[in-house]
C-alpha cells in the first residue's frame, strides 16, 4: 500500500499534523519559576539547620548524637518537672521540648532511681558520680569538686529516675518511685510524667508495629501482587465481557430500585392503615421520628419510582449510545492490551510526584530552621547573692568559660535569631515554595495525562491495528510532549494551581475565624468554598480534555481547550452516557479488586483459612488489622492507578471517535478509523482504505 501524501494525512489523520512549540511564553515563565524555586532551595540550604528538629540540644546548644556527642544520642534533663509541671504538651512541642533546667547529652538513660544523700555532700564528684558510673554531670566538671558545690551550681543532677528514650530525650517511667522534692507533690509528678509519655512516647506501639511488618511484609507484597493481577485481568477481559457486565450492572441497579419501591410501598401501606400522619407528628428536630409517618415513605416511593422510570426510558431511547459506550470500552481494553507499557506509567508519575513533594518538604524544613543560634546568660535563681550585677538574658559565647560568683550561671541556648535577609523574607519564601509545590505537582499530573493521551491516540489513528501502531508509542508520546508542549501543560497547571491556592487561603481564613463567625459569615464562606470547589472540578475536566486535544493536534492550550469543550457540547448526550457507564464499570472493578483482596487478607491474617500447611501458615501478629489495612489501602492505590490509565484511554478514544465522525466520511480520501463494531452500530462503512485512490492512479 502506497503512503498517503502529508496534506492528506493531516486532513484525515490529525495525529500526523506537523507540530511546533506551543505556549512558549508560559514555557519560559515556567522555567524561570523553576530556576527561582532552585534558588529558594539553595538559600534554604545555606541558612537552614534541620538538625535542630532531628536532634536534641543540650544546655550549651550542642547537638546530641552527632559531632563530639556522637556516642551520646540522648538528652537528660536534670529536673524535668520544671517543664512538665508548669506548661502543657503543646507549649513544650512548640518550644522544641526546652525546659528551664540544665540538660546534658548522655550515652544511655538512667535505669534506676537515685538521690544524693546528705552524707554525700562533702564527698567529691569523682566519688559520688564518676566512680559509680553516673556520667550525668555537665562536661568539664572536675572530679575533685565537692558534690554540694556542684549541686548549688547545677553542674550535676541531684536525683535520677529510671527513664526511657523518646524523641531522643530521657523521660521517666510512669511507675517509677519519685524522690521527695520541696514544693512538689508525688501526685502531680506522676500525672505530669503520665501525660508527657502518653503524648510523646509511642515506643512500645512502634516496636509492635515494626514486628508485625517484619512478620507479614512478604504476605502484604503477595496481596498487592494479587491486586495488580486482578486489576490487569479486569481491564484486559473487558473486551470480552464489557457488554454483558454493563447490562448486568444496569439490571442490578434497576433491581435495587425496584426493591426499594416495594419496601417503601409496604412501609407506606402499614403506616397508612395505622393512620400515622405527619399532621399528628408536627415539626420536630428528631429526624428518626419521620420514619414512622406515611408521608415520608410515600415521598421516597415517588422519588425511587421516578428514578426507575428515567432509567428505563434511558435504556429504551439511548440504547444505541449505550452500545457505543460499550464498544468504546472494548476498544479501550484492546488499546491497553496492545500498549501494555501504559499500565505502568503511573509509576513514573508517582516517582515525579515523590520528587516534587520531597523537594518542597526539604525546603520547608530548612526555611523553618534558618537563622544563627543565640546564647544567653541564665541562672536558676537570679535573686541569689552575686547575681544582681549579672546581665541575664543577654548574649554570650558558649565556648568561653563563665567566671562569676552567681550560683549556677550558665551560657545556654535560647533559640534562632529572626534577623537577616532569609529570616525577614521567610514568609514570602514559604509562599513561593507552596506555589512551587502546587504548580509542579499539577504539571506532573498534566504530563502524565498528555503522554497517555498521545499513546492511545496513536492506537486509534492506526488504520491497520496493530500493524500501523508506532513501535514505541508511549516513549514517542513522552518525548513529543516534553519537546513541544511543556508550555501548554504549564499553562493549564498554573490555572488549576491559582484556584487551589485560593481554596487553601479560604480554608485558612475559615479556620482562623471559626470561633468568631456569625451565621451570615459562615453562609458566605460556605458559598465561596462551594463555588471554588465546583470551579476546580470544572477546570480539571476542561484541562483533561484539553491535554487530549493537545496530544492529537499539537495546538496551544487555549485553542485545544475551546475545541475540546465545543466538541463535547455538540455530543453532550454521548458524553453523559459514556461517563456514567465508565464510572459504573470502574466502580465495580475497584469494588471487586479491593473487596477481594480485603476479604482474603482478613481470612488469612486472622487464621480463618484452615489446612494451608506450614508453608502458608498465617504469621503471629500483635495487631492483625495492620497488614489487612495496608493490603486494602495498597490494593485501592493499585486499582486506582490502573483504572486511571484505563479511564484516560476511554476519554482519549472517545474524543478521537468524535473527531473521526466529524472529519471523515468513509471515502478513500477520508476513511473512518474507528473499529468495525462502532461502524456497525452507527450503520456506516468505509468505501475504501487509505491509498486506494492513489493505487488506481
mmCIF file of C-alpha atoms in Angstrom, residues 456-659:
data_model
loop_
_atom_site.group_PDB
_atom_site.id
_atom_site.type_symbol
_atom_site.label_atom_id
_atom_site.label_comp_id
_atom_site.label_asym_id
_atom_site.label_seq_id
_atom_site.Cartn_x
_atom_site.Cartn_y
_atom_site.Cartn_z
ATOM 1 C CA UNK A 456 -3.684 5.961 22.927
ATOM 2 C CA UNK A 457 -4.329 8.428 20.097
ATOM 3 C CA UNK A 458 -1.596 6.705 18.092
ATOM 4 C CA UNK A 459 -3.548 3.479 18.580
ATOM 5 C CA UNK A 460 -6.847 4.941 17.380
ATOM 6 C CA UNK A 461 -5.396 6.669 14.305
ATOM 7 C CA UNK A 462 -3.649 3.484 13.156
ATOM 8 C CA UNK A 463 -5.854 2.190 10.324
ATOM 9 C CA UNK A 464 -4.480 -1.363 10.397
ATOM 10 C CA UNK A 465 -4.145 -2.366 14.042
ATOM 11 C CA UNK A 466 -1.684 -3.384 15.367
ATOM 12 C CA UNK A 467 0.496 -3.122 12.242
ATOM 13 C CA UNK A 468 0.338 0.673 11.959
ATOM 14 C CA UNK A 469 0.867 1.365 15.679
ATOM 15 C CA UNK A 470 4.279 3.033 16.290
ATOM 16 C CA UNK A 471 6.994 0.818 17.720
ATOM 17 C CA UNK A 472 7.318 2.752 20.978
ATOM 18 C CA UNK A 473 4.083 4.749 21.285
ATOM 19 C CA UNK A 474 4.498 5.666 24.954
ATOM 20 C CA UNK A 475 8.132 6.767 24.613
ATOM 21 C CA UNK A 476 7.359 8.736 21.450
ATOM 22 C CA UNK A 477 4.440 10.475 23.166
ATOM 23 C CA UNK A 478 6.618 11.297 26.197
ATOM 24 C CA UNK A 479 9.390 12.872 24.136
ATOM 25 C CA UNK A 480 6.927 14.676 21.856
ATOM 26 C CA UNK A 481 5.075 16.153 24.830
ATOM 27 C CA UNK A 482 8.243 17.387 26.530
ATOM 28 C CA UNK A 483 9.643 18.825 23.307
ATOM 29 C CA UNK A 484 6.593 20.699 22.048
ATOM 30 C CA UNK A 485 4.002 21.104 24.796
ATOM 31 C CA UNK A 486 5.766 21.847 28.096
ATOM 32 C CA UNK A 487 4.417 25.405 27.988
ATOM 33 C CA UNK A 488 0.834 24.283 27.359
ATOM 34 C CA UNK A 489 0.983 21.876 30.284
ATOM 35 C CA UNK A 490 2.433 24.615 32.491
ATOM 36 C CA UNK A 491 -0.371 26.977 31.394
ATOM 37 C CA UNK A 492 -3.109 24.540 32.349
ATOM 38 C CA UNK A 493 -1.337 23.592 35.577
ATOM 39 C CA UNK A 494 -0.958 27.278 36.537
ATOM 40 C CA UNK A 495 -4.688 27.968 36.120
ATOM 41 C CA UNK A 496 -5.527 24.985 38.314
ATOM 42 C CA UNK A 497 -2.857 25.996 40.845
ATOM 43 C CA UNK A 498 -4.290 29.504 41.274
ATOM 44 C CA UNK A 499 -7.729 28.066 42.024
ATOM 45 C CA UNK A 500 -6.275 25.584 44.516
ATOM 46 C CA UNK A 501 -4.262 28.327 46.239
ATOM 47 C CA UNK A 502 -7.451 30.390 46.518
ATOM 48 C CA UNK A 503 -9.184 27.390 48.137
ATOM 49 C CA UNK A 504 -6.310 26.974 50.608
ATOM 50 C CA UNK A 505 -6.447 30.675 51.534
ATOM 51 C CA UNK A 506 -10.199 30.469 52.031
ATOM 52 C CA UNK A 507 -9.850 27.382 54.240
ATOM 53 C CA UNK A 508 -7.181 29.203 56.277
ATOM 54 C CA UNK A 509 -9.457 32.215 56.749
ATOM 55 C CA UNK A 510 -12.332 29.941 57.741
ATOM 56 C CA UNK A 511 -10.113 28.175 60.279
ATOM 57 C CA UNK A 512 -8.914 31.440 61.814
ATOM 58 C CA UNK A 513 -12.376 32.989 62.045
ATOM 59 C CA UNK A 514 -14.211 29.846 63.118
ATOM 60 C CA UNK A 515 -14.598 30.956 66.720
ATOM 61 C CA UNK A 516 -15.851 34.463 65.867
ATOM 62 C CA UNK A 517 -18.201 33.678 62.984
ATOM 63 C CA UNK A 518 -21.854 34.581 62.852
ATOM 64 C CA UNK A 519 -24.350 32.584 60.759
ATOM 65 C CA UNK A 520 -24.182 35.037 57.844
ATOM 66 C CA UNK A 521 -20.384 34.846 57.666
ATOM 67 C CA UNK A 522 -20.454 31.052 57.772
ATOM 68 C CA UNK A 523 -23.022 31.007 54.972
ATOM 69 C CA UNK A 524 -20.942 33.350 52.786
ATOM 70 C CA UNK A 525 -17.744 31.366 53.380
ATOM 71 C CA UNK A 526 -19.561 28.119 52.659
ATOM 72 C CA UNK A 527 -20.875 29.525 49.370
ATOM 73 C CA UNK A 528 -17.406 30.717 48.368
ATOM 74 C CA UNK A 529 -15.872 27.338 49.185
ATOM 75 C CA UNK A 530 -18.584 25.548 47.237
ATOM 76 C CA UNK A 531 -18.076 27.804 44.204
ATOM 77 C CA UNK A 532 -14.303 27.306 44.256
ATOM 78 C CA UNK A 533 -14.747 23.539 44.602
ATOM 79 C CA UNK A 534 -17.031 23.480 41.569
ATOM 80 C CA UNK A 535 -14.616 25.705 39.650
ATOM 81 C CA UNK A 536 -11.709 23.393 40.454
ATOM 82 C CA UNK A 537 -13.677 20.352 39.269
ATOM 83 C CA UNK A 538 -14.625 22.102 36.029
ATOM 84 C CA UNK A 539 -11.044 23.213 35.350
ATOM 85 C CA UNK A 540 -9.771 19.668 35.954
ATOM 86 C CA UNK A 541 -12.357 18.348 33.483
ATOM 87 C CA UNK A 542 -11.501 21.020 30.915
ATOM 88 C CA UNK A 543 -7.742 20.564 31.341
ATOM 89 C CA UNK A 544 -8.010 16.802 30.920
ATOM 90 C CA UNK A 545 -9.802 17.112 27.578
ATOM 91 C CA UNK A 546 -7.559 19.994 26.505
ATOM 92 C CA UNK A 547 -4.490 17.811 27.046
ATOM 93 C CA UNK A 548 -6.088 15.111 24.889
ATOM 94 C CA UNK A 549 -6.620 17.623 22.079
ATOM 95 C CA UNK A 550 -3.051 18.850 22.502
ATOM 96 C CA UNK A 551 -1.815 15.276 22.126
ATOM 97 C CA UNK A 552 -3.935 14.821 18.974
ATOM 98 C CA UNK A 553 -3.496 18.135 17.163
ATOM 99 C CA UNK A 554 -0.498 19.824 18.805
ATOM 100 C CA UNK A 555 -2.313 23.162 19.213
ATOM 101 C CA UNK A 556 -1.819 25.561 22.127
ATOM 102 C CA UNK A 557 -3.752 25.242 25.369
ATOM 103 C CA UNK A 558 -6.479 27.829 24.782
ATOM 104 C CA UNK A 559 -7.337 26.578 21.278
ATOM 105 C CA UNK A 560 -7.294 22.959 22.460
ATOM 106 C CA UNK A 561 -9.496 23.733 25.480
ATOM 107 C CA UNK A 562 -12.004 25.597 23.297
ATOM 108 C CA UNK A 563 -12.096 22.853 20.659
ATOM 109 C CA UNK A 564 -12.476 20.113 23.276
ATOM 110 C CA UNK A 565 -15.268 21.972 25.066
ATOM 111 C CA UNK A 566 -17.188 22.696 21.855
ATOM 112 C CA UNK A 567 -16.755 19.125 20.645
ATOM 113 C CA UNK A 568 -18.107 17.740 23.910
ATOM 114 C CA UNK A 569 -21.018 20.185 23.952
ATOM 115 C CA UNK A 570 -22.023 19.078 20.439
ATOM 116 C CA UNK A 571 -22.165 15.497 21.752
ATOM 117 C CA UNK A 572 -23.335 16.117 25.303
ATOM 118 C CA UNK A 573 -25.686 13.106 25.467
ATOM 119 C CA UNK A 574 -22.935 10.714 24.368
ATOM 120 C CA UNK A 575 -20.597 12.325 26.919
ATOM 121 C CA UNK A 576 -23.026 11.782 29.790
ATOM 122 C CA UNK A 577 -23.831 8.186 28.803
ATOM 123 C CA UNK A 578 -20.182 7.209 28.337
ATOM 124 C CA UNK A 579 -19.142 8.935 31.562
ATOM 125 C CA UNK A 580 -21.777 7.203 33.673
ATOM 126 C CA UNK A 581 -21.270 3.784 32.084
ATOM 127 C CA UNK A 582 -17.496 4.079 32.591
ATOM 128 C CA UNK A 583 -17.919 5.247 36.200
ATOM 129 C CA UNK A 584 -20.253 2.334 36.939
ATOM 130 C CA UNK A 585 -17.876 -0.181 35.409
ATOM 131 C CA UNK A 586 -14.744 1.173 37.099
ATOM 132 C CA UNK A 587 -16.520 1.393 40.453
ATOM 133 C CA UNK A 588 -17.439 -2.253 40.131
ATOM 134 C CA UNK A 589 -13.835 -3.068 39.181
ATOM 135 C CA UNK A 590 -12.444 -1.250 42.221
ATOM 136 C CA UNK A 591 -15.003 -2.930 44.428
ATOM 137 C CA UNK A 592 -14.025 -6.309 43.018
ATOM 138 C CA UNK A 593 -10.259 -5.792 43.443
ATOM 139 C CA UNK A 594 -10.269 -4.055 46.833
ATOM 140 C CA UNK A 595 -13.050 -6.199 48.255
ATOM 141 C CA UNK A 596 -11.448 -9.440 47.059
ATOM 142 C CA UNK A 597 -8.024 -8.569 48.463
ATOM 143 C CA UNK A 598 -9.561 -7.288 51.698
ATOM 144 C CA UNK A 599 -11.644 -10.417 52.298
ATOM 145 C CA UNK A 600 -8.740 -12.759 51.519
ATOM 146 C CA UNK A 601 -6.408 -10.727 53.767
ATOM 147 C CA UNK A 602 -8.922 -10.799 56.607
ATOM 148 C CA UNK A 603 -9.441 -14.569 56.460
ATOM 149 C CA UNK A 604 -5.714 -15.239 56.099
ATOM 150 C CA UNK A 605 -4.285 -12.937 58.787
ATOM 151 C CA UNK A 606 -6.991 -13.889 61.294
ATOM 152 C CA UNK A 607 -6.238 -17.589 60.765
ATOM 153 C CA UNK A 608 -9.670 -18.475 59.394
ATOM 154 C CA UNK A 609 -8.357 -20.418 56.397
ATOM 155 C CA UNK A 610 -7.598 -23.929 57.725
ATOM 156 C CA UNK A 611 -5.396 -26.648 56.195
ATOM 157 C CA UNK A 612 -2.925 -24.317 54.495
ATOM 158 C CA UNK A 613 0.128 -26.129 55.784
ATOM 159 C CA UNK A 614 3.225 -24.679 57.396
ATOM 160 C CA UNK A 615 4.364 -23.001 54.177
ATOM 161 C CA UNK A 616 1.234 -20.849 54.051
ATOM 162 C CA UNK A 617 0.666 -20.574 57.784
ATOM 163 C CA UNK A 618 -0.506 -17.138 58.864
ATOM 164 C CA UNK A 619 2.048 -15.209 60.997
ATOM 165 C CA UNK A 620 1.518 -14.484 64.695
ATOM 166 C CA UNK A 621 0.785 -10.746 64.939
ATOM 167 C CA UNK A 622 0.171 -8.187 67.665
ATOM 168 C CA UNK A 623 -2.299 -6.239 65.532
ATOM 169 C CA UNK A 624 -3.787 -8.449 62.815
ATOM 170 C CA UNK A 625 -5.728 -5.462 61.407
ATOM 171 C CA UNK A 626 -2.492 -3.679 60.466
ATOM 172 C CA UNK A 627 -1.480 -5.850 57.456
ATOM 173 C CA UNK A 628 -5.162 -6.069 56.474
ATOM 174 C CA UNK A 629 -5.478 -2.287 56.308
ATOM 175 C CA UNK A 630 -2.155 -1.939 54.479
ATOM 176 C CA UNK A 631 -3.246 -4.577 51.955
ATOM 177 C CA UNK A 632 -6.609 -2.864 51.400
ATOM 178 C CA UNK A 633 -5.017 0.571 51.037
ATOM 179 C CA UNK A 634 -2.350 -0.770 48.674
ATOM 180 C CA UNK A 635 -4.967 -2.622 46.612
ATOM 181 C CA UNK A 636 -7.017 0.567 46.324
ATOM 182 C CA UNK A 637 -3.997 2.594 45.188
ATOM 183 C CA UNK A 638 -3.006 -0.067 42.643
ATOM 184 C CA UNK A 639 -6.552 -0.358 41.299
ATOM 185 C CA UNK A 640 -6.865 3.430 41.127
ATOM 186 C CA UNK A 641 -3.586 3.674 39.207
ATOM 187 C CA UNK A 642 -4.573 1.004 36.662
ATOM 188 C CA UNK A 643 -8.129 2.275 36.253
ATOM 189 C CA UNK A 644 -6.971 5.882 35.894
ATOM 190 C CA UNK A 645 -4.960 4.769 32.860
ATOM 191 C CA UNK A 646 -7.988 2.923 31.514
ATOM 192 C CA UNK A 647 -10.198 5.970 32.122
ATOM 193 C CA UNK A 648 -7.710 8.158 30.246
ATOM 194 C CA UNK A 649 -7.763 5.637 27.423
ATOM 195 C CA UNK A 650 -11.567 5.730 27.232
ATOM 196 C CA UNK A 651 -11.641 9.552 27.197
ATOM 197 C CA UNK A 652 -8.954 9.727 24.525
ATOM 198 C CA UNK A 653 -10.616 7.189 22.257
ATOM 199 C CA UNK A 654 -13.957 8.951 22.749
ATOM 200 C CA UNK A 655 -12.603 12.315 21.582
ATOM 201 C CA UNK A 656 -10.826 10.604 18.703
ATOM 202 C CA UNK A 657 -14.108 8.875 17.821
ATOM 203 C CA UNK A 658 -15.991 12.187 17.791
ATOM 204 C CA UNK A 659 -13.268 13.792 15.673
#
